[in-house]
Coordinates of C-alpha atoms in Angstrom, one line a residue:
M19 CA 11.4 -143.3 -103.8
S20 CA 8.9 -145.4 -102.5
E21 CA 5.5 -145.9 -103.9
H22 CA 2.1 -145.1 -102.1
P23 CA -0.2 -148.1 -101.7
K24 CA -2.5 -146.7 -104.4
G25 CA 0.3 -146.2 -107.0
H26 CA 0.7 -142.5 -106.7
P27 CA 4.4 -141.5 -105.3
G28 CA 5.1 -140.6 -102.0
S29 CA 5.3 -142.5 -99.0
M30 CA 4.6 -139.4 -96.8
T31 CA 1.3 -139.2 -95.4
G32 CA -0.4 -129.3 -113.5
C33 CA -2.9 -126.4 -123.1
P34 CA -3.4 -125.2 -121.1
P35 CA -3.0 -126.4 -122.6
E36 CA -0.5 -127.4 -120.1
G37 CA -1.0 -126.4 -116.3
H38 CA -1.5 -122.5 -116.6
P39 CA -1.9 -121.9 -120.2
G40 CA 0.7 -123.3 -122.2
G41 CA 2.7 -124.2 -119.1
H42 CA 4.9 -121.2 -118.3
P43 CA 8.4 -121.0 -118.4
G44 CA 10.8 -119.1 -116.7
M45 CA 8.6 -117.7 -114.1
Q46 CA 9.1 -117.6 -109.9
A47 CA 10.7 -115.2 -108.4
G48 CA 8.8 -112.8 -106.5
G49 CA 5.8 -114.6 -106.3
H50 CA 5.9 -116.4 -109.7
P51 CA 5.1 -119.8 -110.2
H52 CA 7.6 -120.8 -112.6
G53 CA 11.3 -121.0 -113.2
K54 CA 13.7 -117.8 -113.0
M55 CA 13.2 -114.0 -113.4
H56 CA 15.5 -111.4 -113.6
P57 CA 18.8 -111.7 -111.7
G58 CA 18.4 -110.7 -108.0
A59 CA 14.6 -109.8 -108.3
E60 CA 13.7 -112.7 -105.7
H61 CA 14.9 -110.0 -103.0
A62 CA 13.7 -107.0 -104.9
P63 CA 11.9 -104.7 -102.3
K64 CA 9.4 -103.0 -104.9
K65 CA 5.9 -104.7 -104.4
Y66 CA 3.7 -101.9 -106.0
L67 CA 3.4 -99.6 -108.6
D68 CA 4.1 -95.9 -108.2
D69 CA 0.7 -95.5 -106.8
G70 CA 1.6 -97.6 -103.7
V71 CA -1.4 -99.8 -104.0
T72 CA -1.5 -101.9 -107.5
P73 CA 0.9 -104.9 -107.2
I74 CA 3.5 -105.1 -110.0
C75 CA 2.6 -107.3 -112.7
R76 CA 5.4 -110.0 -112.9
L77 CA 4.3 -112.4 -115.3
I78 CA 1.7 -112.1 -118.5
A79 CA 0.6 -115.3 -120.3
W80 CA -0.2 -114.4 -123.8
E81 CA -2.3 -116.6 -126.1
V82 CA -1.0 -115.3 -129.3
T83 CA -3.1 -117.7 -131.1
R84 CA -5.4 -120.3 -130.1
S85 CA -4.9 -122.9 -133.1
C86 CA -2.7 -126.0 -132.3
N87 CA -1.6 -128.8 -134.0
L88 CA -2.7 -131.3 -131.0
A89 CA -5.7 -132.5 -129.3
C90 CA -4.5 -132.7 -125.7
K91 CA -7.4 -134.5 -123.2
H92 CA -6.7 -131.4 -120.7
C93 CA -6.6 -128.6 -123.1
R94 CA -8.1 -125.4 -121.5
A95 CA -8.8 -124.1 -125.0
E96 CA -10.0 -127.2 -126.7
A97 CA -8.0 -125.9 -129.5
H98 CA -7.8 -127.1 -133.2
P99 CA -5.5 -126.7 -135.9
E100 CA -7.8 -124.0 -137.9
P101 CA -7.3 -120.3 -137.5
Y102 CA -9.1 -118.6 -135.1
E103 CA -11.2 -115.3 -136.0
G104 CA -10.6 -112.1 -134.0
E105 CA -6.5 -112.7 -133.2
L106 CA -4.9 -109.4 -132.5
S107 CA -3.3 -108.2 -135.5
T108 CA 0.5 -107.5 -135.8
A109 CA 0.0 -103.7 -135.0
E110 CA -2.5 -104.5 -132.2
A111 CA -0.1 -107.0 -130.7
K112 CA 2.9 -104.5 -130.9
A113 CA 0.8 -101.7 -129.6
L114 CA -0.1 -103.9 -126.7
I115 CA 3.4 -104.8 -126.0
D116 CA 4.1 -101.2 -125.7
T117 CA 1.9 -100.9 -122.7
F118 CA 3.7 -103.5 -120.7
P119 CA 6.3 -101.5 -118.7
D120 CA 3.8 -99.4 -117.4
V121 CA 2.7 -102.4 -115.2
G122 CA 6.3 -103.2 -114.0
S123 CA 8.7 -105.2 -116.1
P124 CA 7.0 -108.5 -116.8
I125 CA 8.2 -111.8 -118.1
I126 CA 6.0 -112.5 -121.4
I127 CA 5.1 -115.8 -122.0
F128 CA 4.3 -116.5 -125.7
T129 CA 1.9 -119.4 -125.6
G130 CA -1.4 -120.6 -127.0
G131 CA -2.7 -122.8 -128.5
E132 CA 0.6 -123.7 -130.3
P133 CA 2.5 -120.1 -130.5
M134 CA 4.5 -121.5 -133.2
M135 CA 1.5 -121.4 -135.6
R136 CA 1.3 -117.7 -135.5
A137 CA 3.6 -116.5 -138.6
D138 CA 4.6 -113.0 -136.9
V139 CA 5.6 -114.7 -133.4
Y140 CA 9.2 -114.2 -134.0
E141 CA 8.7 -110.6 -135.0
L142 CA 6.5 -109.9 -131.8
I143 CA 9.2 -111.7 -129.7
A144 CA 12.2 -109.6 -130.9
Y145 CA 9.8 -106.7 -130.6
A146 CA 9.3 -107.4 -126.8
K147 CA 13.0 -107.9 -126.4
A148 CA 13.7 -104.7 -127.7
K149 CA 11.5 -103.0 -125.3
G150 CA 13.4 -104.5 -122.4
M151 CA 10.9 -107.5 -121.6
R152 CA 12.0 -111.1 -121.0
P153 CA 10.6 -113.3 -123.6
V154 CA 10.1 -116.9 -123.1
M155 CA 7.7 -119.5 -124.7
A156 CA 5.4 -122.4 -124.4
P157 CA 5.6 -124.4 -127.5
N158 CA 4.7 -128.0 -127.4
G159 CA 7.6 -129.1 -128.8
T160 CA 6.4 -131.1 -132.2
L161 CA 6.9 -128.4 -134.5
I162 CA 10.3 -127.3 -133.6
T163 CA 12.9 -127.9 -136.4
P164 CA 16.7 -126.8 -136.6
E165 CA 15.2 -123.7 -138.5
T166 CA 12.6 -122.8 -135.8
A167 CA 14.9 -123.2 -133.1
Q168 CA 17.5 -120.7 -134.5
K169 CA 14.7 -118.1 -135.2
M170 CA 13.5 -118.4 -131.4
K171 CA 17.2 -117.8 -130.4
D172 CA 17.6 -114.8 -132.5
A173 CA 14.4 -113.2 -131.6
G174 CA 15.3 -113.5 -128.0
V175 CA 13.5 -116.6 -126.4
E176 CA 15.1 -117.1 -123.1
R177 CA 13.7 -120.4 -122.2
C178 CA 10.8 -122.8 -123.5
S179 CA 8.6 -125.0 -121.6
I180 CA 7.9 -128.4 -123.2
S181 CA 5.2 -130.5 -121.7
I182 CA 6.0 -134.4 -121.1
D183 CA 3.2 -136.3 -119.2
A184 CA 5.1 -139.8 -119.2
P185 CA 8.5 -141.2 -119.6
E186 CA 7.7 -143.2 -122.9
A187 CA 5.9 -142.3 -126.0
A188 CA 2.5 -144.7 -126.0
Q189 CA 1.5 -143.1 -122.8
H190 CA 2.5 -139.2 -123.6
D191 CA 0.8 -139.6 -127.0
E192 CA -2.3 -141.3 -125.7
F193 CA -2.7 -138.1 -123.4
R194 CA -1.5 -135.7 -126.1
G195 CA -3.9 -137.0 -128.7
E196 CA -1.1 -137.5 -131.5
I197 CA 0.8 -140.6 -132.2
G198 CA 4.7 -139.5 -132.6
A199 CA 3.8 -136.5 -130.4
F200 CA 6.6 -137.6 -127.7
D201 CA 9.5 -138.4 -130.2
A202 CA 8.6 -135.1 -132.1
S203 CA 8.8 -133.1 -128.8
M204 CA 12.0 -135.0 -127.7
R205 CA 13.4 -133.9 -131.5
G206 CA 12.3 -130.5 -130.6
I207 CA 14.2 -130.2 -127.3
Q208 CA 17.5 -131.5 -129.1
Y209 CA 17.2 -128.7 -131.6
L210 CA 16.5 -125.9 -128.5
K211 CA 19.8 -127.6 -127.0
D212 CA 21.6 -127.4 -130.4
V213 CA 21.3 -123.4 -130.3
G214 CA 21.4 -123.0 -126.8
I215 CA 17.8 -122.2 -125.4
E216 CA 17.5 -123.8 -122.0
F217 CA 14.2 -125.5 -121.4
Q218 CA 11.7 -127.1 -118.7
I219 CA 9.8 -129.8 -118.6
N220 CA 6.0 -129.5 -117.6
T221 CA 3.8 -132.2 -116.5
T222 CA 0.2 -132.4 -115.8
V223 CA -0.7 -134.7 -112.9
T224 CA -3.5 -137.4 -113.4
K225 CA -4.2 -140.6 -111.6
N226 CA -2.5 -142.5 -114.7
N227 CA 0.9 -141.0 -114.6
L228 CA 1.2 -140.3 -110.6
H229 CA 3.0 -143.8 -110.6
L230 CA 5.7 -142.7 -113.2
F231 CA 6.7 -139.4 -111.6
K232 CA 10.3 -140.8 -110.4
D233 CA 10.4 -142.2 -114.3
I234 CA 9.5 -138.8 -115.7
F235 CA 12.0 -136.9 -113.3
N236 CA 14.9 -139.2 -114.6
L237 CA 13.8 -138.4 -118.0
C238 CA 14.3 -134.8 -117.2
E239 CA 17.6 -135.3 -115.8
R240 CA 18.7 -137.6 -118.7
I241 CA 17.8 -134.9 -121.3
G242 CA 19.2 -131.8 -119.5
A243 CA 16.4 -130.0 -118.5
S244 CA 16.7 -126.6 -116.3
A245 CA 13.6 -127.5 -114.3
W246 CA 10.8 -130.0 -113.7
H247 CA 7.2 -128.2 -113.0
I248 CA 4.2 -130.6 -112.2
F249 CA 0.8 -129.1 -112.7
L250 CA -2.4 -129.8 -110.7
L251 CA -5.0 -130.3 -113.4
V252 CA -7.8 -127.4 -113.4
P253 CA -11.0 -129.3 -114.7
T254 CA -11.9 -126.7 -117.6
G255 CA -12.2 -127.0 -121.5
R256 CA -11.4 -130.9 -122.3
A257 CA -10.1 -131.7 -118.9
V258 CA -13.9 -131.8 -117.9
E259 CA -14.3 -134.9 -119.6
L260 CA -11.3 -136.4 -117.9
G261 CA -13.5 -137.4 -115.0
T262 CA -11.9 -140.4 -112.9
E263 CA -8.3 -139.1 -114.1
I264 CA -8.6 -136.4 -112.0
I265 CA -7.0 -136.9 -108.4
T266 CA -9.1 -136.5 -105.3
A267 CA -8.4 -133.7 -102.5
E268 CA -6.4 -136.5 -100.6
E269 CA -4.6 -137.7 -103.5
Y270 CA -3.4 -133.9 -104.0
E271 CA -2.4 -133.6 -100.5
D272 CA -0.1 -136.7 -100.8
V273 CA 1.5 -135.8 -104.0
L274 CA 2.5 -132.4 -102.8
N275 CA 3.8 -134.1 -99.8
W276 CA 5.9 -136.5 -101.7
F277 CA 6.9 -133.4 -104.0
Y278 CA 8.0 -131.6 -100.7
D279 CA 10.4 -134.7 -99.8
F280 CA 11.8 -135.3 -103.6
R281 CA 12.9 -131.8 -103.8
K282 CA 15.6 -132.7 -101.1
T283 CA 17.2 -135.3 -103.4
T284 CA 17.8 -133.2 -106.5
D285 CA 19.6 -130.0 -107.4
M286 CA 17.1 -129.4 -110.2
Q287 CA 14.8 -126.7 -110.2
L288 CA 11.3 -128.2 -109.1
K289 CA 8.0 -126.4 -109.0
A290 CA 4.4 -127.6 -108.3
T291 CA 2.1 -125.2 -110.1
C292 CA -1.6 -124.6 -109.8
A293 CA -1.3 -126.0 -106.7
P294 CA -1.4 -123.3 -104.0
H295 CA -1.7 -125.7 -101.4
Y296 CA 2.0 -126.4 -101.7
H297 CA 2.9 -123.2 -100.0
R298 CA 0.8 -124.5 -97.0
I299 CA 2.3 -127.8 -97.0
L300 CA 5.9 -126.3 -97.3
R301 CA 5.6 -123.9 -94.2
Q302 CA 3.9 -127.2 -92.2
R303 CA 6.5 -129.6 -93.0
A304 CA 9.3 -127.2 -92.4
K305 CA 7.9 -126.1 -89.2
E306 CA 7.9 -129.8 -88.3
E307 CA 11.4 -130.1 -89.2
G308 CA 12.8 -126.9 -87.5
V309 CA 13.7 -125.4 -90.9
P310 CA 13.2 -121.6 -91.6
V311 CA 11.3 -120.8 -94.6
D312 CA 13.6 -118.7 -96.4
F313 CA 15.5 -118.0 -99.7
E314 CA 18.7 -120.0 -98.4
H315 CA 16.3 -123.2 -97.8
F316 CA 13.8 -123.0 -100.0
G317 CA 14.8 -120.8 -102.8
L318 CA 11.8 -119.2 -104.9
D319 CA 9.1 -121.0 -103.1
A320 CA 9.8 -119.2 -99.9
V321 CA 9.0 -115.6 -101.3
S322 CA 6.2 -116.6 -103.7
R323 CA 2.5 -117.3 -103.3
G324 CA 0.0 -120.0 -104.3
C325 CA -2.4 -118.5 -106.9
L326 CA -1.1 -115.3 -108.5
G327 CA -4.0 -114.8 -110.7
G328 CA -4.5 -111.1 -111.0
I329 CA -2.2 -110.2 -108.0
G330 CA 1.2 -110.7 -110.0
F331 CA 0.1 -112.6 -113.0
C332 CA -2.4 -112.4 -115.8
F333 CA -3.6 -114.0 -118.8
I334 CA -4.3 -112.4 -122.1
S335 CA -6.6 -114.2 -124.8
H336 CA -6.1 -114.3 -128.7
R337 CA -8.9 -111.9 -128.6
G338 CA -7.3 -109.4 -125.9
Q339 CA -9.6 -110.5 -123.2
V340 CA -7.6 -110.0 -119.9
Q341 CA -8.3 -112.8 -117.4
P342 CA -6.7 -113.7 -113.7
C343 CA -5.5 -117.2 -115.5
G344 CA -6.0 -118.9 -118.5
Y345 CA -8.4 -121.3 -116.6
L346 CA -10.4 -118.6 -115.3
E347 CA -12.6 -116.9 -117.9
L348 CA -13.6 -113.9 -116.0
D349 CA -14.0 -111.0 -118.9
C350 CA -11.7 -108.3 -116.8
G351 CA -11.9 -106.0 -119.7
N352 CA -10.4 -106.3 -123.2
V353 CA -7.0 -104.4 -124.3
R354 CA -9.1 -103.4 -127.6
D355 CA -11.6 -101.4 -125.5
I356 CA -9.4 -100.4 -122.5
P357 CA -5.6 -99.9 -121.9
F358 CA -4.0 -102.9 -120.4
P359 CA -2.5 -101.0 -117.6
D360 CA -5.9 -99.8 -116.8
I361 CA -7.3 -103.3 -116.6
W362 CA -4.5 -104.4 -114.3
K363 CA -5.0 -101.5 -111.9
K364 CA -8.9 -101.2 -112.0
S365 CA -10.7 -104.4 -112.8
Q366 CA -13.1 -105.3 -110.0
Q367 CA -12.7 -108.9 -110.4
F368 CA -8.6 -108.3 -110.0
L369 CA -9.3 -106.1 -106.9
N370 CA -11.2 -108.8 -105.3
L371 CA -8.7 -111.3 -106.0
R372 CA -6.3 -108.7 -104.1
N373 CA -8.7 -108.7 -101.1
P374 CA -9.1 -111.7 -99.0
E375 CA -11.5 -110.4 -97.0
V376 CA -14.3 -111.1 -99.6
Y377 CA -13.1 -114.8 -100.3
D378 CA -16.0 -117.1 -99.3
G379 CA -15.6 -120.3 -97.3
K380 CA -12.6 -121.7 -95.5
C381 CA -10.2 -119.7 -98.1
G382 CA -11.6 -116.6 -96.5
H383 CA -10.4 -117.1 -92.8
C384 CA -7.5 -119.7 -93.6
E385 CA -4.4 -118.6 -91.8
Y386 CA -2.3 -119.6 -94.7
E387 CA -4.3 -117.4 -97.3
K388 CA -1.5 -115.1 -97.7
V389 CA 0.6 -117.7 -99.0
C390 CA -1.8 -120.0 -100.5
G391 CA -5.1 -118.2 -101.8
G392 CA -6.7 -121.6 -103.2
C393 CA -7.0 -122.0 -106.9
R394 CA -9.9 -119.7 -107.8
A395 CA -10.3 -121.1 -111.3
R396 CA -11.1 -124.8 -109.3
A397 CA -13.3 -122.5 -107.2
Q398 CA -15.0 -121.2 -110.3
T399 CA -15.5 -124.5 -112.2
M400 CA -16.3 -126.8 -109.3
K401 CA -18.0 -124.9 -106.8
G402 CA -19.7 -122.0 -109.2
H403 CA -17.7 -118.8 -108.2
Y404 CA -14.2 -117.9 -108.2
L405 CA -14.4 -116.5 -104.7
K406 CA -15.3 -119.8 -103.1
E407 CA -13.2 -121.8 -101.1
E408 CA -10.7 -124.2 -103.1
P409 CA -12.6 -127.5 -103.6
L410 CA -9.3 -129.8 -103.6
C411 CA -8.1 -128.8 -100.4
S412 CA -8.6 -131.0 -97.3
Y413 CA -7.0 -128.7 -94.7
T414 CA -9.4 -127.4 -91.9
P415 CA -8.2 -123.7 -90.9
K416 CA -7.6 -123.4 -87.2
K417 CA -8.5 -119.6 -87.4
K418 CA -12.7 -119.1 -86.7
P419 CA -14.7 -117.8 -89.6
K420 CA -15.6 -114.2 -89.8
A421 CA -18.9 -113.4 -87.8

């Protein structure tokens, strides 16, 4: 791989915690920004619930606790180890799980914070599994032991995501705010492998690790990861303090073009997350190369969309607040007050997100809107409103603005 003159990878031209909250494992098909889904779902024709209007909810990131043992620089939640007040009780959590089938058959990401710090997490995972859900988990890896790995396996966890942001301990530990975090995560990964739980590696993109991407990928291959997902940072929570570590729109474009080329060199599943522009770049580059954008050539990226907040995905906080994603703290309703399916179907914020006619700026008239959508969370934090244009997109649409 050639190196960009400025030090980030690419010769061509993502607390959440990590990425989306916790870094979603096992999510991509049918519009999901991560990993795997139910067999054959990538060709499933059904897109809407029985009302013919509401899109199926394909994935839910559920912050079962906000407590965490790390203090990552980019943490959306600004999490700390102490317990948080107001977390859903076991009974409330199970009642919530009971409603999930009413919005489709979503993959459930048990995330945090650090989900392993919730005492009943394995009970909740097993309950979701028994209800026909596909449970996946987003621990940071440092708390996994042979015993807890077996508990995950027994409860029905199908995949874990572990965030690794550098190929060596010193750089990773500095970013994660804990000396020994890298080695602890590596041990945790081995324990997952020992019990037969597949895992993916998530990497948050900053100026400080762009030049390390090939080494990080080599690490993923060496340890047997099922996938490598890169996360383009959303500046919220502690990430606001990163300042100059956040890449520019031009660097964003550059790294996604590099990613497009790099995916040709490996059979490992690769995914760019919180990076809706990748779906534009993929189509631009494929057109230049004369390659059809279909499942055969591009896998799940060909049938997915960029920003899925409120469209095929949502986030539920530790207190039951429903949001488009973990970075976009819009109160779309609380499951303690409103049944979750009603929030999914009727929330005005979700209805807005599903209607590009109300998007402002160039995102509202871009020819790639249906496959990109822009990052609504970055629009909120950097432009002041979730319907504004994506602030880290350098593309100028060819379509004219609406009159």
